[in-house]
Coordinates of C-alpha atoms and ligand atoms in Angstrom, one line a residue:
Chain J
M54 CA -15.6 33.6 -22.7
I55 CA -12.7 31.9 -21.0
W56 CA -9.4 32.2 -22.8
L57 CA -6.4 30.0 -22.4
D58 CA -2.8 31.2 -22.1
F59 CA -1.8 30.3 -25.6
E60 CA -4.8 32.1 -27.0
R61 CA -3.4 35.5 -25.7
P62 CA -2.4 36.8 -29.2
I63 CA -5.9 36.2 -30.5
V64 CA -7.4 37.9 -27.5
E65 CA -5.3 41.0 -28.0
L66 CA -6.2 41.2 -31.7
R67 CA -9.9 40.8 -30.8
E68 CA -9.6 43.6 -28.3
K69 CA -8.1 45.9 -30.9
L70 CA -10.9 44.9 -33.3
E71 CA -13.5 45.8 -30.7
S72 CA -12.0 49.3 -30.2
L73 CA -11.9 49.8 -34.0
R74 CA -15.5 48.8 -34.3
L75 CA -16.3 51.4 -31.6
T76 CA -14.4 54.0 -33.6
A77 CA -16.4 53.0 -36.7
S78 CA -19.7 53.3 -34.8
E79 CA -18.7 56.8 -33.8
G80 CA -18.3 57.6 -37.5
G81 CA -14.6 57.0 -37.9
N82 CA -13.4 55.8 -41.3
V83 CA -11.6 52.5 -40.3
K84 CA -13.2 50.1 -42.7
E85 CA -10.0 49.0 -44.2
D86 CA -8.3 48.7 -40.8
I87 CA -11.1 46.4 -39.6
K88 CA -10.8 44.2 -42.7
K89 CA -7.1 44.0 -42.2
L90 CA -7.4 43.1 -38.5
E91 CA -10.1 40.5 -39.2
D92 CA -7.7 38.8 -41.7
E93 CA -5.0 39.0 -39.2
I94 CA -7.2 37.3 -36.5
N95 CA -8.0 34.5 -39.0
T96 CA -4.4 33.9 -39.9
S97 CA -3.3 34.0 -36.3
S98 CA -6.1 31.6 -35.3
Q99 CA -5.2 29.2 -38.0
K100 CA -1.6 29.3 -37.1
I101 CA -2.2 28.8 -33.4
Y102 CA -4.9 26.1 -33.6
S103 CA -3.1 24.1 -36.3
N104 CA 0.1 24.0 -34.3
L105 CA -1.2 23.1 -30.9
T106 CA 1.0 21.1 -28.6
S107 CA -0.3 18.0 -26.8
W108 CA -0.6 20.0 -23.6
Q109 CA -2.5 22.8 -25.2
R110 CA -4.9 20.2 -26.6
V111 CA -5.4 18.8 -23.1
Q112 CA -6.4 22.3 -21.9
L113 CA -8.9 22.6 -24.8
A114 CA -10.3 19.2 -24.0
R115 CA -10.8 20.4 -20.4
H116 CA -12.1 23.8 -21.3
P117 CA -14.8 24.8 -18.9
N118 CA -17.1 25.8 -21.8
R119 CA -16.7 22.6 -23.7
P120 CA -20.0 21.0 -24.7
Y121 CA -21.0 18.1 -22.5
T122 CA -23.3 15.1 -23.0
S123 CA -26.3 17.1 -21.8
D124 CA -25.5 19.8 -24.5
Y125 CA -25.2 17.1 -27.2
I126 CA -28.5 15.6 -26.2
K127 CA -30.2 19.0 -26.7
L128 CA -28.3 19.7 -29.9
M129 CA -28.5 16.2 -31.6
F130 CA -31.6 14.5 -30.2
S131 CA -35.2 15.2 -31.1
E132 CA -36.4 13.1 -28.1
F133 CA -34.7 11.9 -25.0
F134 CA -35.9 10.1 -22.0
E135 CA -33.3 9.7 -19.2
L136 CA -33.0 6.4 -17.3
H137 CA -31.6 6.9 -13.8
G138 CA -31.6 3.4 -12.4
D139 CA -28.6 1.2 -11.9
G140 CA -31.1 -1.1 -10.1
C141 CA -28.7 -1.5 -7.3
F142 CA -27.4 1.3 -5.2
R143 CA -28.0 4.8 -6.5
D144 CA -28.2 7.1 -9.5
D145 CA -24.8 8.3 -10.5
P146 CA -25.1 11.8 -12.0
A147 CA -21.6 11.6 -13.4
I148 CA -23.0 9.4 -16.2
I149 CA -26.2 10.2 -18.1
A150 CA -28.0 7.3 -19.7
G151 CA -31.3 7.0 -21.6
M152 CA -33.1 6.4 -24.8
G153 CA -33.7 8.9 -27.5
K154 CA -34.1 9.6 -31.2
I155 CA -31.4 10.9 -33.4
D156 CA -32.6 11.8 -36.9
N157 CA -35.7 9.8 -36.1
K158 CA -33.6 6.7 -35.3
P159 CA -34.1 5.2 -31.8
V160 CA -30.8 4.8 -30.0
V161 CA -29.5 4.3 -26.5
L162 CA -27.2 7.1 -25.3
I163 CA -24.7 7.0 -22.4
G164 CA -22.2 9.7 -21.6
H165 CA -20.2 11.3 -18.9
E166 CA -21.5 14.6 -17.6
K167 CA -19.2 17.0 -15.8
G168 CA -21.8 19.7 -15.1
R169 CA -21.5 23.5 -15.8
S170 CA -22.1 25.6 -12.7
T171 CA -20.0 24.9 -9.6
K172 CA -23.1 23.5 -7.9
E173 CA -23.8 21.2 -10.8
R174 CA -20.2 20.1 -11.1
M175 CA -20.3 19.0 -7.4
Y176 CA -23.6 17.2 -8.0
R177 CA -22.0 15.5 -11.1
N178 CA -18.8 14.7 -9.2
F179 CA -17.0 16.5 -12.0
G180 CA -17.9 13.7 -14.4
M181 CA -16.0 11.1 -12.3
A182 CA -18.2 8.1 -12.1
N183 CA -18.6 5.6 -9.2
P184 CA -19.3 1.9 -9.9
E185 CA -23.0 2.6 -10.0
G186 CA -22.5 4.9 -13.0
Y187 CA -20.8 2.1 -14.9
R188 CA -23.6 -0.3 -13.8
K189 CA -26.3 2.1 -14.9
A190 CA -24.6 2.5 -18.3
M191 CA -24.4 -1.3 -18.7
R192 CA -28.0 -1.8 -17.6
V193 CA -29.2 0.7 -20.3
M194 CA -26.9 -0.9 -22.9
K195 CA -28.5 -4.3 -22.2
L196 CA -31.8 -2.6 -22.6
G197 CA -30.6 -1.5 -26.0
E198 CA -29.5 -5.0 -26.8
K199 CA -32.9 -6.4 -25.7
F200 CA -34.8 -4.1 -28.0
K201 CA -32.2 -4.0 -30.8
R202 CA -31.3 -0.4 -30.4
P203 CA -27.7 0.8 -31.1
V204 CA -25.6 2.4 -28.4
I205 CA -24.0 5.8 -28.6
S206 CA -21.4 6.5 -25.9
L207 CA -19.9 10.0 -25.3
I208 CA -16.7 9.9 -23.3
D209 CA -15.5 12.9 -21.2
T210 CA -14.0 12.1 -17.8
A211 CA -10.8 12.7 -15.9
G212 CA -11.2 9.2 -14.7
A213 CA -13.3 6.8 -12.6
Y214 CA -13.6 8.2 -9.1
P215 CA -11.0 7.0 -6.6
G216 CA -12.8 7.0 -3.3
I217 CA -13.5 4.7 -0.4
G218 CA -17.1 4.0 -1.4
A219 CA -16.1 3.4 -5.0
E220 CA -13.6 0.7 -3.9
E221 CA -16.1 -0.8 -1.5
R222 CA -18.7 -1.1 -4.2
G223 CA -16.3 -2.6 -6.7
Q224 CA -15.0 0.1 -9.1
A225 CA -12.6 -2.3 -10.7
Q226 CA -15.2 -5.1 -11.0
A227 CA -17.8 -2.7 -12.5
I228 CA -15.4 -1.5 -15.2
A229 CA -14.1 -5.0 -15.9
Y230 CA -17.6 -6.3 -16.3
N231 CA -18.4 -3.5 -18.8
L232 CA -15.3 -4.2 -20.9
R233 CA -16.3 -7.9 -21.3
E234 CA -20.0 -7.3 -21.8
M235 CA -19.5 -4.4 -24.2
S236 CA -17.3 -6.7 -26.3
A237 CA -20.2 -9.1 -26.7
L238 CA -23.1 -6.7 -26.9
K239 CA -25.3 -7.7 -29.8
V240 CA -26.1 -4.2 -31.1
P241 CA -23.9 -1.6 -32.8
I242 CA -21.9 0.6 -30.4
I243 CA -20.3 3.9 -31.4
A244 CA -18.0 5.6 -28.9
I245 CA -16.8 9.2 -29.2
V246 CA -14.2 10.7 -26.9
T247 CA -15.6 14.3 -26.8
G248 CA -13.2 15.7 -24.2
E249 CA -11.0 13.9 -21.7
G250 CA -10.5 10.2 -22.2
G251 CA -9.3 9.5 -18.7
S252 CA -8.0 6.0 -18.5
G253 CA -10.1 3.1 -17.3
G254 CA -12.9 5.5 -16.4
A255 CA -13.2 6.4 -20.1
L256 CA -12.6 2.9 -21.4
G257 CA -15.4 1.5 -19.1
I258 CA -17.9 2.9 -21.6
A259 CA -15.7 3.0 -24.7
V260 CA -15.6 -0.6 -26.1
A261 CA -17.2 -0.1 -29.5
D262 CA -17.5 -1.1 -33.2
V263 CA -16.4 2.4 -34.1
V264 CA -14.3 4.6 -31.8
L265 CA -14.0 8.2 -32.7
M266 CA -12.3 11.2 -31.2
Q267 CA -13.1 14.8 -31.5
E268 CA -10.2 16.9 -32.9
Y269 CA -9.0 18.4 -29.6
A270 CA -9.9 15.5 -27.3
F271 CA -7.3 13.4 -25.7
Y272 CA -7.3 9.8 -24.5
S273 CA -4.7 8.4 -22.1
V274 CA -3.8 5.6 -19.7
I275 CA -2.8 8.2 -17.1
S276 CA -3.2 12.0 -16.8
P277 CA -0.2 14.0 -17.9
E278 CA 0.1 15.3 -14.3
G279 CA 0.1 11.8 -12.9
C280 CA 2.7 10.7 -15.4
A281 CA 4.9 13.7 -14.7
S282 CA 4.8 13.2 -10.9
I283 CA 5.7 9.5 -11.3
L284 CA 8.5 10.1 -13.9
W285 CA 10.0 13.3 -12.6
R286 CA 8.3 13.7 -9.2
D287 CA 7.1 17.0 -10.7
A288 CA 3.5 17.7 -11.8
N289 CA 4.8 20.9 -13.5
K290 CA 6.3 18.8 -16.2
S291 CA 2.8 17.9 -17.5
A292 CA 3.5 19.3 -20.9
E293 CA 6.4 17.0 -21.4
A294 CA 4.4 14.1 -20.2
A295 CA 1.5 14.9 -22.4
K296 CA 3.9 14.8 -25.4
A297 CA 5.6 11.6 -24.4
L298 CA 2.4 9.7 -23.7
R299 CA 1.1 10.4 -27.2
I300 CA -2.5 11.2 -26.3
T301 CA -3.8 13.4 -29.1
A302 CA -6.4 12.3 -31.6
K303 CA -3.8 12.1 -34.3
D304 CA -1.5 10.0 -32.1
L305 CA -4.3 7.5 -31.4
L306 CA -5.2 7.3 -35.0
E307 CA -1.6 6.4 -35.8
L308 CA -1.5 3.9 -33.0
G309 CA -4.5 2.1 -34.4
V310 CA -6.7 2.8 -31.4
I311 CA -9.3 5.0 -32.9
D312 CA -11.0 4.9 -36.3
E313 CA -11.4 8.5 -37.2
I314 CA -11.1 12.1 -36.0
V315 CA -14.2 14.2 -35.9
P316 CA -13.3 17.8 -36.8
E317 CA -14.1 20.7 -34.5
P318 CA -14.6 24.4 -35.3
T319 CA -11.4 26.5 -35.2
G320 CA -10.7 27.3 -31.6
G321 CA -12.4 24.2 -30.3
A322 CA -15.9 22.8 -29.8
H323 CA -16.9 25.5 -27.2
C324 CA -16.4 28.2 -29.9
N325 CA -19.4 26.8 -31.8
P326 CA -21.3 24.0 -30.0
E327 CA -24.1 24.0 -32.7
E328 CA -21.6 23.4 -35.5
T329 CA -19.7 20.8 -33.4
A330 CA -22.9 18.9 -32.7
K331 CA -24.0 19.1 -36.3
T332 CA -20.7 17.6 -37.5
L333 CA -20.8 14.9 -34.7
K334 CA -24.4 14.0 -35.5
R335 CA -23.6 13.7 -39.2
T336 CA -20.6 11.4 -38.4
I337 CA -22.6 9.2 -36.0
L338 CA -25.4 8.7 -38.6
E339 CA -22.9 7.9 -41.3
K340 CA -21.1 5.3 -39.1
L341 CA -24.3 3.8 -37.8
E342 CA -25.7 3.0 -41.2
P343 CA -23.5 0.1 -42.2
L344 CA -23.5 -1.3 -38.6
L345 CA -27.3 -1.4 -38.5
S346 CA -27.4 -3.8 -41.5
T347 CA -24.6 -6.0 -40.1
P348 CA -25.9 -9.3 -38.5
P349 CA -25.3 -9.2 -34.7
E350 CA -23.0 -12.2 -34.6
I351 CA -20.7 -10.6 -37.2
L352 CA -20.8 -7.4 -35.4
V353 CA -19.6 -9.0 -32.2
K354 CA -17.1 -11.1 -34.0
N355 CA -15.6 -8.1 -35.6
R356 CA -15.6 -6.1 -32.4
V357 CA -13.8 -8.8 -30.5
K358 CA -11.3 -9.1 -33.3
K359 CA -10.7 -5.3 -33.4
F360 CA -9.8 -5.1 -29.8
K361 CA -7.8 -8.4 -29.8
A362 CA -5.6 -6.9 -32.4
M363 CA -4.6 -3.9 -30.3
G364 CA -1.1 -3.6 -29.1
I365 CA 2.4 -3.2 -30.7
Y366 CA 5.2 -5.6 -30.1
A367 CA 8.2 -7.0 -31.9
H368 CA 9.1 -10.5 -33.0
S369 CA 12.5 -12.0 -32.3
K370 CA 12.6 -14.6 -35.1
V371 CA 12.3 -13.6 -38.7
Chain W
M116 CA -5.3 2.7 -14.7
I117 CA -2.0 2.8 -13.1
S118 CA -1.9 2.5 -9.4
D119 CA 0.7 3.9 -7.1
T120 CA 1.5 0.5 -5.6
M121 CA 4.3 -0.2 -8.0
W122 CA 5.9 3.2 -8.1
F123 CA 6.2 4.3 -4.5
K124 CA 8.0 2.7 -1.6
K125 CA 6.1 2.5 1.6
E126 CA 6.2 5.7 3.5
K127 CA 8.1 5.5 6.7
G128 CA 5.0 6.4 8.8
I129 CA 2.9 3.5 7.3
E130 CA 5.5 0.9 8.2
V131 CA 3.8 -1.6 10.5
T132 CA 6.7 -2.4 12.7
T133 CA 9.0 -0.1 14.4
I134 CA 11.0 -2.8 16.1
K135 CA 14.5 -2.8 14.7
R136 CA 16.0 -6.2 14.5
E137 CA 19.3 -7.2 13.0
V138 CA 19.0 -9.7 10.2
P139 CA 22.3 -11.5 10.6
N140 CA 23.0 -12.8 7.1
G141 CA 21.5 -14.4 4.0
L142 CA 20.0 -17.3 6.0
W143 CA 17.4 -15.1 7.6
V144 CA 14.7 -12.8 6.4
K145 CA 12.4 -10.3 8.1
C146 CA 8.7 -10.6 7.7
E147 CA 7.5 -7.4 5.9
E148 CA 4.2 -7.5 7.8
C149 CA 5.0 -8.5 11.5
G150 CA 8.7 -8.0 11.6
E151 CA 9.5 -11.4 12.9
I152 CA 12.9 -12.9 11.8
L153 CA 12.3 -16.0 9.8
Y154 CA 14.7 -18.8 8.9
K155 CA 14.8 -18.7 5.1
K156 CA 14.9 -22.4 4.6
E157 CA 11.9 -22.9 6.9
L158 CA 10.1 -20.0 5.1
A159 CA 10.6 -21.6 1.7
K160 CA 9.4 -24.9 3.0
N161 CA 6.3 -23.1 4.3
L162 CA 5.7 -21.7 0.7
W163 CA 6.9 -18.3 1.7
I164 CA 4.1 -17.8 4.2
C165 CA 5.0 -16.2 7.5
E166 CA 4.3 -18.7 10.3
F167 CA 3.6 -15.9 12.7
C168 CA 1.2 -13.7 10.9
N169 CA 0.2 -15.6 7.7
Y170 CA 1.7 -12.9 5.5
H171 CA 2.2 -14.2 2.0
F172 CA 5.6 -13.1 0.6
K173 CA 5.7 -12.0 -3.0
I174 CA 7.2 -14.9 -5.0
S175 CA 8.4 -15.2 -8.5
A176 CA 6.2 -16.6 -11.3
R177 CA 8.3 -19.7 -11.5
K178 CA 8.1 -20.4 -7.8
Y179 CA 4.4 -20.1 -8.0
I180 CA 4.2 -22.6 -10.9
E181 CA 6.4 -25.0 -8.9
I182 CA 4.1 -24.7 -5.9
L183 CA 0.8 -25.1 -7.8
T184 CA 1.3 -27.4 -10.7
D185 CA 2.3 -31.1 -11.1
E186 CA 3.5 -30.5 -14.7
F187 CA 4.2 -27.3 -16.6
K188 CA 5.4 -26.4 -20.1
E189 CA 5.8 -22.9 -21.0
L190 CA 4.2 -21.8 -24.3
D191 CA 6.8 -20.3 -26.5
I192 CA 5.3 -17.2 -28.2
D193 CA 7.5 -15.3 -30.4
I194 CA 6.9 -11.8 -29.3
Q195 CA 9.0 -9.2 -27.4
T196 CA 8.5 -5.8 -26.0
A197 CA 8.9 -2.9 -28.4
N198 CA 8.9 0.8 -27.7
P199 CA 5.8 1.9 -29.6
L200 CA 5.8 5.5 -28.2
Q201 CA 9.6 5.8 -28.2
F202 CA 9.4 6.4 -24.5
E203 CA 12.7 7.4 -23.1
G204 CA 14.6 4.7 -21.2
Y205 CA 11.8 2.2 -21.7
L206 CA 13.7 -0.6 -23.3
D207 CA 16.5 -0.3 -20.8
K208 CA 14.0 -0.7 -18.0
I209 CA 12.8 -3.9 -19.7
K210 CA 16.3 -5.2 -20.2
T211 CA 17.1 -4.6 -16.5
A212 CA 13.9 -6.4 -15.5
S213 CA 14.7 -9.3 -17.8
E214 CA 18.1 -9.7 -16.3
K215 CA 16.8 -9.5 -12.8
T216 CA 14.0 -12.0 -13.2
G217 CA 15.3 -14.2 -16.0
Q218 CA 12.0 -13.6 -17.8
K219 CA 11.0 -11.9 -21.0
E220 CA 8.0 -10.1 -19.6
A221 CA 5.8 -9.7 -16.5
I222 CA 3.8 -12.9 -17.2
L223 CA 4.7 -16.6 -18.0
I224 CA 2.1 -18.6 -19.8
G225 CA 1.9 -22.3 -20.5
E226 CA 0.0 -25.6 -20.2
G227 CA 0.1 -27.5 -17.0
K228 CA -1.4 -30.1 -14.9
I229 CA -3.0 -29.8 -11.5
G230 CA -4.1 -33.2 -10.1
D231 CA -5.9 -34.9 -13.0
Y232 CA -6.7 -31.6 -14.7
K233 CA -5.1 -30.1 -17.7
I234 CA -5.0 -26.4 -17.5
A235 CA -3.9 -23.2 -19.3
L236 CA -2.0 -21.1 -16.9
G237 CA -0.7 -17.5 -16.8
V238 CA 1.4 -16.3 -13.9
M239 CA 2.3 -12.7 -13.4
D240 CA 5.5 -11.6 -11.7
F241 CA 5.5 -8.4 -9.7
R242 CA 9.3 -8.1 -9.8
F243 CA 9.1 -7.4 -13.6
V244 CA 8.3 -3.6 -13.7
G245 CA 5.7 -4.0 -11.0
G246 CA 3.8 -6.7 -13.0
S247 CA 2.7 -3.9 -15.3
M248 CA 0.7 -4.7 -18.4
G249 CA 1.8 -3.5 -21.8
S250 CA 1.2 -4.9 -25.3
V251 CA 3.2 -8.1 -24.7
V252 CA 1.5 -9.0 -21.4
G253 CA -1.9 -8.3 -23.0
E254 CA -1.0 -10.5 -25.9
L255 CA 0.3 -13.3 -23.7
V256 CA -2.8 -13.2 -21.5
T257 CA -4.9 -13.4 -24.7
K258 CA -2.8 -16.3 -26.0
A259 CA -3.4 -18.2 -22.7
I260 CA -7.1 -17.6 -23.0
E261 CA -7.1 -18.8 -26.6
F262 CA -5.1 -21.9 -25.6
A263 CA -7.7 -22.7 -22.9
L264 CA -10.5 -22.1 -25.5
S265 CA -9.0 -24.3 -28.3
N266 CA -8.1 -27.1 -25.9
K267 CA -11.3 -26.8 -23.9
I268 CA -9.4 -26.8 -20.6
P269 CA -9.8 -24.5 -17.6
L270 CA -7.8 -21.3 -17.4
I271 CA -6.0 -20.0 -14.3
I272 CA -4.4 -16.7 -14.1
I273 CA -2.3 -15.8 -11.0
N274 CA -2.3 -12.0 -10.9
A275 CA 0.2 -9.6 -9.4
S276 CA 0.2 -6.2 -10.9
G277 CA 0.3 -2.4 -10.3
G278 CA -1.8 -1.9 -13.5
A279 CA -1.3 -0.8 -17.0
R280 CA 2.3 0.1 -18.1
M281 CA 2.7 3.8 -18.5
Q282 CA 5.5 3.6 -21.1
E283 CA 3.2 2.1 -23.6
G284 CA 0.5 4.7 -23.0
I285 CA -2.9 4.2 -24.6
L286 CA -1.8 0.8 -26.0
S287 CA -1.5 -0.5 -22.4
L288 CA -5.0 0.8 -21.6
M289 CA -6.3 -1.1 -24.6
Q290 CA -4.9 -4.3 -23.3
M291 CA -7.7 -4.2 -20.7
A292 CA -10.3 -4.2 -23.5
K293 CA -8.3 -6.8 -25.5
T294 CA -8.1 -9.3 -22.7
S295 CA -11.7 -8.7 -21.6
A296 CA -12.9 -9.3 -25.2
A297 CA -10.9 -12.5 -25.3
L298 CA -12.5 -13.6 -22.1
S299 CA -16.0 -12.9 -23.5
E300 CA -15.2 -15.7 -26.0
L301 CA -14.1 -18.0 -23.3
A302 CA -17.3 -17.3 -21.3
D303 CA -19.3 -18.0 -24.4
A304 CA -17.7 -21.4 -24.7
H305 CA -18.4 -22.3 -21.1
I306 CA -14.8 -22.8 -20.2
P307 CA -14.0 -22.1 -16.6
Y308 CA -11.6 -19.3 -15.7
I309 CA -10.3 -19.0 -12.1
S310 CA -8.6 -15.8 -11.2
I311 CA -6.1 -15.8 -8.3
L312 CA -5.3 -12.4 -6.9
T313 CA -2.0 -12.0 -5.1
N314 CA -0.4 -9.0 -3.4
P315 CA -0.8 -6.6 -5.0
T316 CA -3.4 -6.7 -7.8
T317 CA -4.7 -3.2 -8.7
A318 CA -5.7 -0.7 -11.4
G319 CA -5.8 -1.8 -15.0
V320 CA -5.3 -5.5 -14.4
M321 CA -7.8 -5.5 -11.5
A322 CA -10.3 -3.6 -13.7
S323 CA -10.0 -6.2 -16.5
Y324 CA -9.1 -9.9 -16.6
A325 CA -8.3 -10.2 -12.9
S326 CA -11.9 -9.4 -11.9
L327 CA -13.5 -11.5 -14.6
G328 CA -13.0 -15.0 -13.2
D329 CA -15.9 -17.4 -12.8
V330 CA -14.4 -17.8 -9.4
V331 CA -12.1 -15.1 -8.0
I332 CA -9.8 -16.2 -5.1
A333 CA -7.4 -14.0 -3.2
E334 CA -4.4 -14.7 -1.1
P335 CA -4.6 -13.5 2.5
K336 CA -3.9 -9.8 3.1
A337 CA -3.3 -9.1 -0.6
L338 CA -3.9 -5.5 -1.6
L339 CA -6.6 -5.4 -4.2
G340 CA -8.4 -2.5 -5.8
F341 CA -9.0 0.0 -8.5
A342 CA -7.1 3.1 -7.3
G343 CA -4.0 2.9 -5.2
P344 CA -4.3 3.9 -1.6
R345 CA -2.1 7.0 -2.0
V346 CA -4.3 8.4 -4.8
I347 CA -7.5 7.8 -2.8
Q348 CA -5.9 9.5 0.3
Q349 CA -4.9 12.5 -1.8
T350 CA -8.4 12.7 -3.3
I351 CA -10.5 12.4 -0.2
K352 CA -8.0 13.9 2.2
Q353 CA -8.8 11.7 5.1
E354 CA -7.4 8.6 6.7
L355 CA -8.2 5.2 5.1
P356 CA -10.0 2.7 7.2
E357 CA -8.0 -0.1 8.8
G358 CA -7.5 -3.0 6.4
F359 CA -8.9 -1.0 3.5
Q360 CA -8.5 -2.8 0.1
K361 CA -7.0 -5.9 1.7
A362 CA -8.3 -9.3 0.6
E363 CA -10.4 -9.7 3.7
F364 CA -12.0 -6.3 3.2
C365 CA -12.8 -7.2 -0.4
L366 CA -14.3 -10.5 0.8
E367 CA -16.5 -8.7 3.3
H368 CA -17.7 -6.3 0.6
G369 CA -18.6 -9.2 -1.8
L370 CA -15.9 -8.3 -4.3
I371 CA -14.2 -11.6 -4.3
D372 CA -15.3 -15.2 -3.7
A373 CA -12.8 -16.5 -1.2
V374 CA -9.5 -15.9 0.6
V375 CA -7.4 -19.0 0.4
S376 CA -3.9 -19.6 1.7
R377 CA -1.2 -20.5 -0.8
D378 CA -0.7 -23.9 0.8
K379 CA -4.4 -24.8 0.4
L380 CA -4.8 -23.3 -3.1
K381 CA -4.1 -26.5 -5.1
K382 CA -6.6 -28.5 -3.2
T383 CA -9.2 -25.7 -3.5
L384 CA -8.7 -25.5 -7.3
I385 CA -9.1 -29.3 -7.8
G386 CA -12.3 -29.1 -5.9
I387 CA -13.6 -26.3 -8.2
F388 CA -12.5 -28.2 -11.3
D389 CA -14.4 -31.3 -10.0
F390 CA -17.5 -29.1 -9.8
F391 CA -17.2 -27.6 -13.3
G392 CA -16.1 -30.9 -14.8
V393 CA -14.0 -29.4 -17.6
G394 CA -10.5 -30.5 -18.4
K395 CA -10.2 -33.9 -16.8
E396 CA -8.9 -36.5 -19.2
E397 CA -10.8 -39.4 -17.6
I398 CA -14.1 -37.7 -18.0
K399 CA -13.5 -37.2 -21.7
Q400 CA -12.8 -40.9 -22.1
E401 CA -15.9 -41.9 -20.2
I402 CA -18.0 -39.8 -22.5
N403 CA -16.2 -41.3 -25.6
N404 CA -17.0 -44.8 -24.3
Ligands
ZN672 ZN1 4.8 -12.2 9.7

């Protein structure tokens, strides 16, 4: 288990609990002490996780043990067949795309994949997609449209990859194309930010009828580090930047950008991936139902209307 | 979706010219690209194109409108920039930019005429907070798209932007989706949209409406791309190739349709409109007869 700095108090209590349990196993009478400590751990956890700062949430969203798309496929899908082709340049392992069944319903799934081991993270480019990733995603979405299958999109990326090849092959063009085509896709789309919602690289697969965020996920136009280095020329002020940018699920709900927050277990998704996936699956199915019975033209009309309404400005005349 | 182009001044080492020349007074200006000293009056007559190296100087939105259109009437949309995130110093920044440019925001939109064609036009201004896109820019772009749609006339957007506006956070990012969604309606109605990319057009604007033209034309040497050069350099830790992300580079890689000089743009556009056949008053009358 990897613990974050702000989780220190819980770790210390847990260590105490371990040694008490050891005492108990050796015949010591510490039953009451254990009970007391367990309560204390619960209280402390509740207190810490319900008062997280924006920056602490960023750390949880980036937690190396956080469930990724491949985990959710295993935990939520009864069948899955991956489709690797962008039909153009190469398979981009930073995005997984394919068809599968969730609760016996055929759907198309696309999602960022960061990879778990160091080797796999390199292979997946840490979940930072190149243009071919966005093109593969769109190709599979169009497949969903052709055969009337809804699209589920899981978003978890630091951003689209900024590299020479990415520019040469049209990173901006690939994302722009996805934004327009997703707006007009004639099947339901549900997008869930499951970890990092890193700017255009996230949005490139996140135009949807229903946009959800997991409790500790964040979604931002720029990374807190990037913002801090622009504003204060100091990447160490990321915590302040995270707060100023208003990037938490609650912030986005208030700003009218997302529709709902999907709860996570105390401590974050990685503490209990099974429970997290169960909640997510239930939410997806619940959101999918009314969309599946909506005529495609109405679906598209509402989606376009939803995104066209985004933004906050003032009026000068009353 | 924010590129570094609008935030950082050129580093000394990247400066193209090292020749120090005195610029005597307000009558002369030094070319940012080749370093030649140019007579301001001549430069203006030449549409702010350097006669020595064909560098296209950044010009204001109003100047661009003057160069390109035969008639123009600004659409008066009653919106102004708010501070939705309560971002420190944001409204002061907007106020300063307004005073400097005489504009309310980083884009002007309106209806205009080019040759015989009625058009909906949006022109961005890089001087206004780096042409960055917040809620107002997104809404004005959307209004220009809707104007083209309801009047069935071609849409032209002249782009100049460092990307999404950081001070409006996620709402700025959503303007990419908003404008692209509006463009899907325009595409559905078969109304032509020509996107003109000027120096620089990057990040959130490039990764949304600027790239979605039926025809995409760039000015010579304009910097165009998704990520800013500095970010790429920091990521890959190697030198960027010569001419990387310049209009000519993008043309070579098939990312844009043409590179056209400012002085030839109007003629080019009329040619494209003739091909599409949308927006010409005479044509409509012929059909009615
Ligand atoms: Zn020059």
